[in-house]
PDB file of N, CA, C and O in Angstrom:
ATOM      1  N   MET A 573       7.398   1.751  14.191  1.00 53.00           N
ATOM      2  CA  MET A 573       6.368   2.074  13.531  1.00 53.00           C
ATOM      3  C   MET A 573       5.138   2.211  14.361  1.00 53.00           C
ATOM      4  O   MET A 573       4.852   1.354  15.235  1.00 53.00           O
ATOM      5  N   LEU A 574       4.309   3.236  14.222  1.00 59.00           N
ATOM      6  CA  LEU A 574       3.104   3.519  14.935  1.00 59.00           C
ATOM      7  C   LEU A 574       2.021   2.369  14.411  1.00 59.00           C
ATOM      8  O   LEU A 574       1.925   2.349  13.329  1.00 59.00           O
ATOM      9  N   MET A 575       1.270   2.042  15.366  1.00 69.00           N
ATOM     10  CA  MET A 575       0.064   1.175  14.861  1.00 69.00           C
ATOM     11  C   MET A 575      -0.893   1.955  14.104  1.00 69.00           C
ATOM     12  O   MET A 575      -1.270   3.295  14.359  1.00 69.00           O
ATOM     13  N   MET A 576      -1.435   1.370  13.011  1.00 78.00           N
ATOM     14  CA  MET A 576      -2.347   1.882  12.298  1.00 78.00           C
ATOM     15  C   MET A 576      -3.595   2.074  12.940  1.00 78.00           C
ATOM     16  O   MET A 576      -4.136   0.971  13.458  1.00 78.00           O
ATOM     17  N   LYS A 577      -4.243   3.308  12.886  1.00 86.00           N
ATOM     18  CA  LYS A 577      -5.741   3.509  13.426  1.00 86.00           C
ATOM     19  C   LYS A 577      -6.711   3.322  12.383  1.00 86.00           C
ATOM     20  O   LYS A 577      -6.769   4.383  11.346  1.00 86.00           O
ATOM     21  N   LEU A 578      -7.380   2.342  12.289  1.00 91.00           N
ATOM     22  CA  LEU A 578      -8.638   2.563  11.400  1.00 91.00           C
ATOM     23  C   LEU A 578      -9.872   3.093  11.847  1.00 91.00           C
ATOM     24  O   LEU A 578     -10.090   3.060  13.128  1.00 91.00           O
ATOM     25  N   PRO A 579     -10.436   3.747  10.915  1.00 94.00           N
ATOM     26  CA  PRO A 579     -11.808   4.275  11.278  1.00 94.00           C
ATOM     27  C   PRO A 579     -12.619   3.286  11.715  1.00 94.00           C
ATOM     28  O   PRO A 579     -12.576   2.067  11.362  1.00 94.00           O
ATOM     29  N   LYS A 580     -13.633   3.540  12.956  1.00 94.00           N
ATOM     30  CA  LYS A 580     -14.570   2.396  13.654  1.00 94.00           C
ATOM     31  C   LYS A 580     -15.246   1.693  12.581  1.00 94.00           C
ATOM     32  O   LYS A 580     -15.183   0.334  12.771  1.00 94.00           O
ATOM     33  N   GLU A 581     -15.902   2.189  11.519  1.00 96.00           N
ATOM     34  CA  GLU A 581     -16.767   1.575  10.643  1.00 96.00           C
ATOM     35  C   GLU A 581     -15.834   0.652   9.688  1.00 96.00           C
ATOM     36  O   GLU A 581     -16.323  -0.477   9.427  1.00 96.00           O
ATOM     37  N   GLN A 582     -14.689   1.111   9.544  1.00 96.00           N
ATOM     38  CA  GLN A 582     -13.897   0.158   8.629  1.00 96.00           C
ATOM     39  C   GLN A 582     -13.205  -1.058   9.552  1.00 96.00           C
ATOM     40  O   GLN A 582     -13.411  -2.286   8.874  1.00 96.00           O
ATOM     41  N   LYS A 583     -13.066  -0.895  10.627  1.00 95.00           N
ATOM     42  CA  LYS A 583     -12.490  -1.902  11.622  1.00 95.00           C
ATOM     43  C   LYS A 583     -13.419  -2.882  11.697  1.00 95.00           C
ATOM     44  O   LYS A 583     -13.184  -4.083  11.817  1.00 95.00           O
ATOM     45  N   GLU A 584     -14.726  -2.484  12.003  1.00 96.00           N
ATOM     46  CA  GLU A 584     -15.914  -3.482  12.213  1.00 96.00           C
ATOM     47  C   GLU A 584     -16.104  -4.170  10.930  1.00 96.00           C
ATOM     48  O   GLU A 584     -16.421  -5.294  10.993  1.00 96.00           O
ATOM     49  N   GLN A 585     -16.134  -3.259   9.624  1.00 98.00           N
ATOM     50  CA  GLN A 585     -16.285  -4.199   8.503  1.00 98.00           C
ATOM     51  C   GLN A 585     -15.182  -5.391   8.464  1.00 98.00           C
ATOM     52  O   GLN A 585     -15.531  -6.484   8.115  1.00 98.00           O
ATOM     53  N   LEU A 586     -14.169  -5.076   8.758  1.00 97.00           N
ATOM     54  CA  LEU A 586     -13.078  -5.944   8.490  1.00 97.00           C
ATOM     55  C   LEU A 586     -13.059  -6.997   9.562  1.00 97.00           C
ATOM     56  O   LEU A 586     -12.803  -8.227   9.243  1.00 97.00           O
ATOM     57  N   ALA A 587     -13.477  -6.781  10.801  1.00 97.00           N
ATOM     58  CA  ALA A 587     -13.691  -7.915  11.760  1.00 97.00           C
ATOM     59  C   ALA A 587     -14.752  -8.822  11.336  1.00 97.00           C
ATOM     60  O   ALA A 587     -14.720  -9.969  11.483  1.00 97.00           O
ATOM     61  N   ALA A 588     -15.803  -8.371  10.689  1.00 98.00           N
ATOM     62  CA  ALA A 588     -16.971  -9.231  10.341  1.00 98.00           C
ATOM     63  C   ALA A 588     -16.608 -10.034   9.151  1.00 98.00           C
ATOM     64  O   ALA A 588     -16.793 -11.181   9.080  1.00 98.00           O
ATOM     65  N   SER A 589     -15.420  -9.517   8.457  1.00 98.00           N
ATOM     66  CA  SER A 589     -14.891 -10.405   7.341  1.00 98.00           C
ATOM     67  C   SER A 589     -13.996 -11.488   7.701  1.00 98.00           C
ATOM     68  O   SER A 589     -14.191 -12.478   7.162  1.00 98.00           O
ATOM     69  N   ILE A 590     -13.450 -10.897   8.768  1.00 98.00           N
ATOM     70  CA  ILE A 590     -12.703 -12.110   9.527  1.00 98.00           C
ATOM     71  C   ILE A 590     -13.621 -13.358  10.034  1.00 98.00           C
ATOM     72  O   ILE A 590     -13.302 -14.466   9.950  1.00 98.00           O
ATOM     73  N   GLN A 591     -14.639 -12.678  10.664  1.00 98.00           N
ATOM     74  CA  GLN A 591     -15.508 -13.816  11.148  1.00 98.00           C
ATOM     75  C   GLN A 591     -16.171 -14.520  10.205  1.00 98.00           C
ATOM     76  O   GLN A 591     -16.388 -15.819  10.379  1.00 98.00           O
ATOM     77  N   ASN A 592     -16.571 -13.953   8.954  1.00 98.00           N
ATOM     78  CA  ASN A 592     -17.037 -14.845   7.801  1.00 98.00           C
ATOM     79  C   ASN A 592     -16.033 -15.849   7.377  1.00 98.00           C
ATOM     80  O   ASN A 592     -16.267 -16.905   6.898  1.00 98.00           O
ATOM     81  N   TYR A 593     -14.786 -15.293   7.174  1.00 98.00           N
ATOM     82  CA  TYR A 593     -13.891 -16.092   6.743  1.00 98.00           C
ATOM     83  C   TYR A 593     -13.785 -17.441   7.536  1.00 98.00           C
ATOM     84  O   TYR A 593     -13.760 -18.499   7.302  1.00 98.00           O
ATOM     85  N   PHE A 594     -13.651 -17.189   9.139  1.00 98.00           N
ATOM     86  CA  PHE A 594     -13.444 -18.310   9.942  1.00 98.00           C
ATOM     87  C   PHE A 594     -14.795 -19.321   9.715  1.00 98.00           C
ATOM     88  O   PHE A 594     -14.582 -20.540   9.944  1.00 98.00           O
ATOM     89  N   GLU A 595     -16.050 -18.688   9.585  1.00 97.00           N
ATOM     90  CA  GLU A 595     -17.122 -19.492   9.600  1.00 97.00           C
ATOM     91  C   GLU A 595     -16.996 -20.473   8.425  1.00 97.00           C
ATOM     92  O   GLU A 595     -17.385 -21.455   8.135  1.00 97.00           O
ATOM     93  N   LEU A 596     -16.900 -19.726   7.069  1.00 97.00           N
ATOM     94  CA  LEU A 596     -17.035 -20.453   5.949  1.00 97.00           C
ATOM     95  C   LEU A 596     -15.800 -21.298   5.329  1.00 97.00           C
ATOM     96  O   LEU A 596     -16.176 -22.363   4.906  1.00 97.00           O
ATOM     97  N   GLU A 597     -14.577 -20.857   5.981  1.00 97.00           N
ATOM     98  CA  GLU A 597     -13.437 -21.614   5.573  1.00 97.00           C
ATOM     99  C   GLU A 597     -12.882 -22.472   6.573  1.00 97.00           C
ATOM    100  O   GLU A 597     -12.321 -23.731   6.237  1.00 97.00           O
ATOM    101  N   ARG A 598     -13.165 -22.334   7.819  1.00 96.00           N
ATOM    102  CA  ARG A 598     -12.792 -23.218   8.854  1.00 96.00           C
ATOM    103  C   ARG A 598     -13.754 -23.789   9.580  1.00 96.00           C
ATOM    104  O   ARG A 598     -13.495 -24.625  10.690  1.00 96.00           O
ATOM    105  N   SER A 599     -15.097 -23.364   9.393  1.00 97.00           N
ATOM    106  CA  SER A 599     -16.216 -24.103  10.089  1.00 97.00           C
ATOM    107  C   SER A 599     -15.980 -23.581  11.692  1.00 97.00           C
ATOM    108  O   SER A 599     -16.459 -24.479  12.417  1.00 97.00           O
ATOM    109  N   GLU A 600     -15.490 -22.495  12.030  1.00 97.00           N
ATOM    110  CA  GLU A 600     -15.413 -22.117  13.203  1.00 97.00           C
ATOM    111  C   GLU A 600     -16.040 -20.698  13.468  1.00 97.00           C
ATOM    112  O   GLU A 600     -16.265 -20.029  12.600  1.00 97.00           O
ATOM    113  N   THR A 601     -16.639 -20.564  14.780  1.00 97.00           N
ATOM    114  CA  THR A 601     -17.012 -19.344  15.014  1.00 97.00           C
ATOM    115  C   THR A 601     -16.074 -18.493  15.962  1.00 97.00           C
ATOM    116  O   THR A 601     -15.777 -19.094  17.028  1.00 97.00           O
ATOM    117  N   ILE A 602     -15.988 -17.263  15.794  1.00 97.00           N
ATOM    118  CA  ILE A 602     -15.488 -16.574  16.652  1.00 97.00           C
ATOM    119  C   ILE A 602     -16.115 -15.110  16.911  1.00 97.00           C
ATOM    120  O   ILE A 602     -16.799 -14.829  15.945  1.00 97.00           O
ATOM    121  N   GLY A 603     -15.970 -14.627  17.910  1.00 97.00           N
ATOM    122  CA  GLY A 603     -16.523 -13.294  18.364  1.00 97.00           C
ATOM    123  C   GLY A 603     -16.044 -12.059  17.696  1.00 97.00           C
ATOM    124  O   GLY A 603     -14.952 -12.177  17.029  1.00 97.00           O
ATOM    125  N   SER A 604     -16.655 -11.019  18.075  1.00 96.00           N
ATOM    126  CA  SER A 604     -16.013  -9.757  17.284  1.00 96.00           C
ATOM    127  C   SER A 604     -14.862  -9.334  17.860  1.00 96.00           C
ATOM    128  O   SER A 604     -14.093  -8.588  17.423  1.00 96.00           O
ATOM    129  N   ILE A 605     -14.879  -9.579  19.311  1.00 97.00           N
ATOM    130  CA  ILE A 605     -13.609  -9.182  20.074  1.00 97.00           C
ATOM    131  C   ILE A 605     -12.500  -9.936  19.662  1.00 97.00           C
ATOM    132  O   ILE A 605     -11.166  -9.341  19.173  1.00 97.00           O
ATOM    133  N   ALA A 606     -12.677 -11.063  19.314  1.00 98.00           N
ATOM    134  CA  ALA A 606     -11.445 -12.096  18.816  1.00 98.00           C
ATOM    135  C   ALA A 606     -11.148 -11.605  17.392  1.00 98.00           C
ATOM    136  O   ALA A 606      -9.769 -11.645  17.082  1.00 98.00           O
ATOM    137  N   ALA A 607     -12.149 -11.222  16.489  1.00 98.00           N
ATOM    138  CA  ALA A 607     -11.678 -11.009  15.313  1.00 98.00           C
ATOM    139  C   ALA A 607     -10.987  -9.666  15.252  1.00 98.00           C
ATOM    140  O   ALA A 607     -10.095  -9.359  14.546  1.00 98.00           O
ATOM    141  N   GLU A 608     -11.482  -8.590  16.270  1.00 96.00           N
ATOM    142  CA  GLU A 608     -10.477  -7.383  16.317  1.00 96.00           C
ATOM    143  C   GLU A 608      -9.319  -7.641  16.688  1.00 96.00           C
ATOM    144  O   GLU A 608      -8.394  -7.053  16.219  1.00 96.00           O
ATOM    145  N   GLN A 609      -9.168  -8.400  17.743  1.00 96.00           N
ATOM    146  CA  GLN A 609      -7.806  -8.794  18.273  1.00 96.00           C
ATOM    147  C   GLN A 609      -6.896  -9.210  16.975  1.00 96.00           C
ATOM    148  O   GLN A 609      -5.606  -8.975  16.910  1.00 96.00           O
ATOM    149  N   LEU A 610      -7.488 -10.241  16.340  1.00 97.00           N
ATOM    150  CA  LEU A 610      -6.702 -10.981  15.221  1.00 97.00           C
ATOM    151  C   LEU A 610      -6.448  -9.676  14.138  1.00 97.00           C
ATOM    152  O   LEU A 610      -5.353  -9.803  13.657  1.00 97.00           O
ATOM    153  N   LEU A 611      -7.357  -8.954  13.784  1.00 96.00           N
ATOM    154  CA  LEU A 611      -7.138  -7.672  12.829  1.00 96.00           C
ATOM    155  C   LEU A 611      -5.984  -6.852  13.397  1.00 96.00           C
ATOM    156  O   LEU A 611      -4.950  -6.631  12.653  1.00 96.00           O
ATOM    157  N   ASP A 612      -5.903  -6.480  14.801  1.00 95.00           N
ATOM    158  CA  ASP A 612      -4.817  -5.711  15.364  1.00 95.00           C
ATOM    159  C   ASP A 612      -3.590  -6.499  15.130  1.00 95.00           C
ATOM    160  O   ASP A 612      -2.462  -5.734  14.682  1.00 95.00           O
ATOM    161  N   PHE A 613      -3.448  -7.821  15.618  1.00 95.00           N
ATOM    162  CA  PHE A 613      -2.134  -8.524  15.347  1.00 95.00           C
ATOM    163  C   PHE A 613      -1.796  -8.550  13.881  1.00 95.00           C
ATOM    164  O   PHE A 613      -0.702  -8.252  13.573  1.00 95.00           O
ATOM    165  N   MET A 614      -2.573  -8.738  13.078  1.00 94.00           N
ATOM    166  CA  MET A 614      -2.274  -8.692  11.531  1.00 94.00           C
ATOM    167  C   MET A 614      -1.802  -7.412  11.087  1.00 94.00           C
ATOM    168  O   MET A 614      -0.695  -7.318  10.262  1.00 94.00           O
ATOM    169  N   ILE A 615      -2.425  -6.385  11.430  1.00 94.00           N
ATOM    170  CA  ILE A 615      -2.054  -5.006  11.102  1.00 94.00           C
ATOM    171  C   ILE A 615      -0.509  -4.787  11.641  1.00 94.00           C
ATOM    172  O   ILE A 615       0.224  -4.240  10.913  1.00 94.00           O
ATOM    173  N   GLN A 616      -0.295  -5.134  12.845  1.00 93.00           N
ATOM    174  CA  GLN A 616       0.893  -5.093  13.540  1.00 93.00           C
ATOM    175  C   GLN A 616       1.936  -5.889  12.773  1.00 93.00           C
ATOM    176  O   GLN A 616       3.060  -5.347  12.707  1.00 93.00           O
ATOM    177  N   GLU A 617       1.714  -6.941  12.533  1.00 94.00           N
ATOM    178  CA  GLU A 617       2.809  -7.723  11.928  1.00 94.00           C
ATOM    179  C   GLU A 617       2.976  -7.776  10.713  1.00 94.00           C
ATOM    180  O   GLU A 617       4.135  -8.094  10.070  1.00 94.00           O
ATOM    181  N   ILE A 618       1.776  -7.672   9.789  1.00 94.00           N
ATOM    182  CA  ILE A 618       2.022  -7.593   8.357  1.00 94.00           C
ATOM    183  C   ILE A 618       1.794  -6.232   7.767  1.00 94.00           C
ATOM    184  O   ILE A 618       2.404  -6.047   6.656  1.00 94.00           O
ATOM    185  N   GLY A 619       1.339  -5.313   8.523  1.00 92.00           N
ATOM    186  CA  GLY A 619       1.142  -3.882   7.941  1.00 92.00           C
ATOM    187  C   GLY A 619       2.491  -3.331   7.439  1.00 92.00           C
ATOM    188  O   GLY A 619       2.457  -2.871   6.643  1.00 92.00           O
ATOM    189  N   PRO A 620       3.652  -3.513   8.327  1.00 92.00           N
ATOM    190  CA  PRO A 620       4.888  -2.805   7.747  1.00 92.00           C
ATOM    191  C   PRO A 620       5.291  -3.351   6.651  1.00 92.00           C
ATOM    192  O   PRO A 620       5.778  -2.826   5.729  1.00 92.00           O
ATOM    193  N   HIS A 621       5.024  -4.490   6.354  1.00 95.00           N
ATOM    194  CA  HIS A 621       5.533  -5.322   4.967  1.00 95.00           C
ATOM    195  C   HIS A 621       4.817  -4.843   3.934  1.00 95.00           C
ATOM    196  O   HIS A 621       5.418  -4.457   2.923  1.00 95.00           O
ATOM    197  N   LEU A 622       3.530  -4.671   4.235  1.00 94.00           N
ATOM    198  CA  LEU A 622       2.547  -4.227   3.012  1.00 94.00           C
ATOM    199  C   LEU A 622       3.044  -2.669   2.708  1.00 94.00           C
ATOM    200  O   LEU A 622       3.079  -2.224   1.592  1.00 94.00           O
ATOM    201  N   TYR A 623       3.057  -1.947   3.899  1.00 94.00           N
ATOM    202  CA  TYR A 623       3.362  -0.625   3.587  1.00 94.00           C
ATOM    203  C   TYR A 623       4.664  -0.264   2.902  1.00 94.00           C
ATOM    204  O   TYR A 623       4.663   0.419   1.909  1.00 94.00           O
ATOM    205  N   ASN A 624       5.997  -1.104   3.245  1.00 96.00           N
ATOM    206  CA  ASN A 624       7.287  -1.078   2.412  1.00 96.00           C
ATOM    207  C   ASN A 624       7.022  -1.425   1.057  1.00 96.00           C
ATOM    208  O   ASN A 624       7.681  -0.650   0.094  1.00 96.00           O
ATOM    209  N   HIS A 625       6.230  -2.479   0.753  1.00 97.00           N
ATOM    210  CA  HIS A 625       5.946  -2.854  -0.560  1.00 97.00           C
ATOM    211  C   HIS A 625       5.230  -1.657  -1.328  1.00 97.00           C
ATOM    212  O   HIS A 625       5.599  -1.366  -2.372  1.00 97.00           O
ATOM    213  N   ALA A 626       4.194  -1.085  -0.756  1.00 96.00           N
ATOM    214  CA  ALA A 626       3.520   0.034  -1.244  1.00 96.00           C
ATOM    215  C   ALA A 626       4.514   1.015  -1.668  1.00 96.00           C
ATOM    216  O   ALA A 626       4.360   1.792  -2.547  1.00 96.00           O
ATOM    217  N   ILE A 627       5.535   1.534  -0.634  1.00 97.00           N
ATOM    218  CA  ILE A 627       6.353   2.701  -0.837  1.00 97.00           C
ATOM    219  C   ILE A 627       7.222   2.097  -1.971  1.00 97.00           C
ATOM    220  O   ILE A 627       7.489   3.163  -2.840  1.00 97.00           O
ATOM    221  N   ASN A 628       7.576   0.983  -2.152  1.00 98.00           N
ATOM    222  CA  ASN A 628       8.448   0.565  -3.164  1.00 98.00           C
ATOM    223  C   ASN A 628       7.865   0.815  -4.509  1.00 98.00           C
ATOM    224  O   ASN A 628       8.451   1.228  -5.391  1.00 98.00           O
ATOM    225  N   ASP A 629       6.590   0.167  -4.569  1.00 98.00           N
ATOM    226  CA  ASP A 629       5.822   0.369  -5.775  1.00 98.00           C
ATOM    227  C   ASP A 629       5.555   1.910  -6.161  1.00 98.00           C
ATOM    228  O   ASP A 629       5.715   2.402  -7.463  1.00 98.00           O
ATOM    229  N   ALA A 630       5.482   2.918  -5.166  1.00 98.00           N
ATOM    230  CA  ALA A 630       5.145   4.216  -5.519  1.00 98.00           C
ATOM    231  C   ALA A 630       6.605   4.760  -5.952  1.00 98.00           C
ATOM    232  O   ALA A 630       6.677   5.691  -6.866  1.00 98.00           O
ATOM    233  N   ARG A 631       7.587   4.428  -5.279  1.00 98.00           N
ATOM    234  CA  ARG A 631       8.979   4.898  -5.641  1.00 98.00           C
ATOM    235  C   ARG A 631       9.374   4.438  -7.400  1.00 98.00           C
ATOM    236  O   ARG A 631       9.590   5.236  -7.970  1.00 98.00           O
ATOM    237  N   LYS A 632       9.100   3.272  -7.738  1.00 97.00           N
ATOM    238  CA  LYS A 632       9.118   2.825  -8.989  1.00 97.00           C
ATOM    239  C   LYS A 632       8.245   3.537  -9.831  1.00 97.00           C
ATOM    240  O   LYS A 632       8.651   3.983 -11.015  1.00 97.00           O
ATOM    241  N   ALA A 633       7.012   3.871  -9.598  1.00 97.00           N
ATOM    242  CA  ALA A 633       5.992   4.717 -10.245  1.00 97.00           C
ATOM    243  C   ALA A 633       6.747   6.153 -10.461  1.00 97.00           C
ATOM    244  O   ALA A 633       6.451   6.775 -11.678  1.00 97.00           O
ATOM    245  N   VAL A 634       7.065   6.667  -9.366  1.00 97.00           N
ATOM    246  CA  VAL A 634       7.695   8.167  -9.425  1.00 97.00           C
ATOM    247  C   VAL A 634       8.816   8.091 -10.227  1.00 97.00           C
ATOM    248  O   VAL A 634       9.034   9.087 -11.029  1.00 97.00           O
ATOM    249  N   LEU A 635       9.827   7.213 -10.223  1.00 96.00           N
ATOM    250  CA  LEU A 635      11.144   7.101 -11.119  1.00 96.00           C
ATOM    251  C   LEU A 635      10.547   7.030 -12.522  1.00 96.00           C
ATOM    252  O   LEU A 635      11.311   7.603 -13.423  1.00 96.00           O
ATOM    253  N   GLU A 636       9.674   6.090 -12.863  1.00 96.00           N
ATOM    254  CA  GLU A 636       9.177   6.182 -14.359  1.00 96.00           C
ATOM    255  C   GLU A 636       8.755   7.255 -14.659  1.00 96.00           C
ATOM    256  O   GLU A 636       8.999   7.634 -16.022  1.00 96.00           O
ATOM    257  N   ARG A 637       7.885   7.860 -14.117  1.00 96.00           N
ATOM    258  CA  ARG A 637       7.357   9.291 -14.257  1.00 96.00           C
ATOM    259  C   ARG A 637       8.579  10.392 -14.643  1.00 96.00           C
ATOM    260  O   ARG A 637       8.360  11.019 -15.469  1.00 96.00           O
ATOM    261  N   MET A 638       9.471  10.314 -13.710  1.00 96.00           N
ATOM    262  CA  MET A 638      10.682  11.355 -13.901  1.00 96.00           C
ATOM    263  C   MET A 638      11.364  10.879 -15.052  1.00 96.00           C
ATOM    264  O   MET A 638      12.022  11.913 -15.727  1.00 96.00           O
ATOM    265  N   GLN A 639      11.666   9.629 -15.458  1.00 95.00           N
ATOM    266  CA  GLN A 639      12.188   9.169 -16.607  1.00 95.00           C
ATOM    267  C   GLN A 639      11.434   9.768 -17.750  1.00 95.00           C
ATOM    268  O   GLN A 639      12.270  10.521 -18.636  1.00 95.00           O
ATOM    269  N   THR A 640      10.271   9.536 -18.124  1.00 95.00           N
ATOM    270  CA  THR A 640       9.301  10.070 -18.954  1.00 95.00           C
ATOM    271  C   THR A 640       9.590  11.639 -19.039  1.00 95.00           C
ATOM    272  O   THR A 640       9.543  12.177 -20.060  1.00 95.00           O
ATOM    273  N   LEU A 641       9.333  12.336 -18.060  1.00 94.00           N
ATOM    274  CA  LEU A 641       9.649  13.772 -18.025  1.00 94.00           C
ATOM    275  C   LEU A 641      10.846  14.212 -18.566  1.00 94.00           C
ATOM    276  O   LEU A 641      10.871  15.107 -19.152  1.00 94.00           O
ATOM    277  N   GLU A 642      11.942  13.552 -18.092  1.00 93.00           N
ATOM    278  CA  GLU A 642      13.254  13.925 -18.482  1.00 93.00           C
ATOM    279  C   GLU A 642      13.357  13.691 -20.101  1.00 93.00           C
ATOM    280  O   GLU A 642      13.845  14.515 -20.695  1.00 93.00           O
ATOM    281  N   ASP A 643      12.700  12.674 -20.460  1.00 92.00           N
ATOM    282  CA  ASP A 643      12.875  12.490 -21.839  1.00 92.00           C
ATOM    283  C   ASP A 643      12.018  13.484 -22.583  1.00 92.00           C
ATOM    284  O   ASP A 643      12.489  14.010 -23.792  1.00 92.00           O
ATOM    285  N   GLU A 644      11.050  13.901 -22.180  1.00 93.00           N
ATOM    286  CA  GLU A 644      10.098  14.892 -22.693  1.00 93.00           C
ATOM    287  C   GLU A 644      10.827  16.442 -22.688  1.00 93.00           C
ATOM    288  O   GLU A 644      10.829  17.062 -23.790  1.00 93.00           O
ATOM    289  N   LEU A 645      11.629  16.548 -21.528  1.00 93.00           N
ATOM    290  CA  LEU A 645      12.380  17.647 -21.557  1.00 93.00           C
ATOM    291  C   LEU A 645      13.467  17.949 -22.697  1.00 93.00           C
ATOM    292  O   LEU A 645      13.633  18.806 -23.162  1.00 93.00           O
ATOM    293  N   TYR A 646      14.084  16.700 -22.788  1.00 90.00           N
ATOM    294  CA  TYR A 646      15.121  16.542 -23.836  1.00 90.00           C
ATOM    295  C   TYR A 646      14.470  16.863 -25.147  1.00 90.00           C
ATOM    296  O   TYR A 646      15.315  17.467 -25.924  1.00 90.00           O
ATOM    297  N   ALA A 647      13.268  16.247 -25.440  1.00 91.00           N
ATOM    298  CA  ALA A 647      12.750  16.509 -26.561  1.00 91.00           C
ATOM    299  C   ALA A 647      12.426  17.960 -26.830  1.00 91.00           C
ATOM    300  O   ALA A 647      12.308  18.406 -28.195  1.00 91.00           O
ATOM    301  N   LEU A 648      12.270  18.775 -25.860  1.00 92.00           N
ATOM    302  CA  LEU A 648      12.010  20.221 -26.037  1.00 92.00           C
ATOM    303  C   LEU A 648      13.154  21.094 -26.354  1.00 92.00           C
ATOM    304  O   LEU A 648      12.909  22.225 -26.813  1.00 92.00           O
ATOM    305  N   GLU A 649      14.318  20.604 -26.234  1.00 91.00           N
ATOM    306  CA  GLU A 649      15.393  21.336 -26.359  1.00 91.00           C
ATOM    307  C   GLU A 649      15.360  21.845 -27.789  1.00 91.00           C
ATOM    308  O   GLU A 649      15.292  20.882 -28.637  1.00 91.00           O
ATOM    309  N   LYS A 650      16.045  23.077 -28.117  1.00 90.00           N
ATOM    310  CA  LYS A 650      16.213  23.521 -29.331  1.00 90.00           C
ATOM    311  C   LYS A 650      17.820  23.094 -29.829  1.00 90.00           C
ATOM    312  O   LYS A 650      18.654  23.223 -28.822  1.00 90.00           O
ATOM    313  N   PRO A 651      18.027  22.666 -31.086  1.00 88.00           N
ATOM    314  CA  PRO A 651      19.207  22.609 -31.532  1.00 88.00           C
ATOM    315  C   PRO A 651      20.277  23.732 -31.504  1.00 88.00           C
ATOM    316  O   PRO A 651      19.433  24.959 -31.718  1.00 88.00           O
ATOM    317  N   ILE A 652      21.329  23.777 -30.874  1.00 89.00           N
ATOM    318  CA  ILE A 652      22.285  24.824 -31.074  1.00 89.00           C
ATOM    319  C   ILE A 652      23.170  24.842 -32.314  1.00 89.00           C
ATOM    320  O   ILE A 652      23.781  23.797 -32.489  1.00 89.00           O
ATOM    321  N   VAL A 653      23.092  25.845 -33.260  1.00 88.00           N
ATOM    322  CA  VAL A 653      23.897  25.735 -34.317  1.00 88.00           C
ATOM    323  C   VAL A 653      25.154  26.847 -34.347  1.00 88.00           C
ATOM    324  O   VAL A 653      24.687  27.865 -33.952  1.00 88.00           O
ATOM    325  N   THR A 654      26.152  26.317 -34.246  1.00 87.00           N
ATOM    326  CA  THR A 654      27.336  27.364 -34.108  1.00 87.00           C
ATOM    327  C   THR A 654      27.886  27.780 -35.704  1.00 87.00           C
ATOM    328  O   THR A 654      28.005  27.009 -36.543  1.00 87.00           O
ATOM    329  N   LYS A 655      28.237  29.060 -35.644  1.00 84.00           N
ATOM    330  CA  LYS A 655      28.485  29.438 -36.892  1.00 84.00           C
ATOM    331  C   LYS A 655      30.086  29.683 -36.821  1.00 84.00           C
ATOM    332  O   LYS A 655      30.569  30.158 -35.884  1.00 84.00           O
ATOM    333  N   ARG A 656      30.958  29.520 -37.907  1.00 75.00           N
ATOM    334  CA  ARG A 656      32.239  29.856 -37.890  1.00 75.00           C
ATOM    335  C   ARG A 656      32.650  30.471 -38.973  1.00 75.00           C
ATOM    336  O   ARG A 656      32.265  30.708 -39.994  1.00 75.00           O
TER     337      ARG A 656
END
């Protein structure tokens, strides 16, 4: 899988969030380069799992919509009366 490329502004915002997390939760200070490297690692390692989960969620949503559409199409059918 190709590495996900984030826009610069978004990557900077996420790196700042990582820095804030380390400061607030762990009382550690990490630099922006370390935060960006951690972000890249997380995207590489966790990204495919999240992506696959999102695909499965989308698949379920589409299947539910297709079932609803199929039900609606059956409801539109006209009864056929045969004469003998």
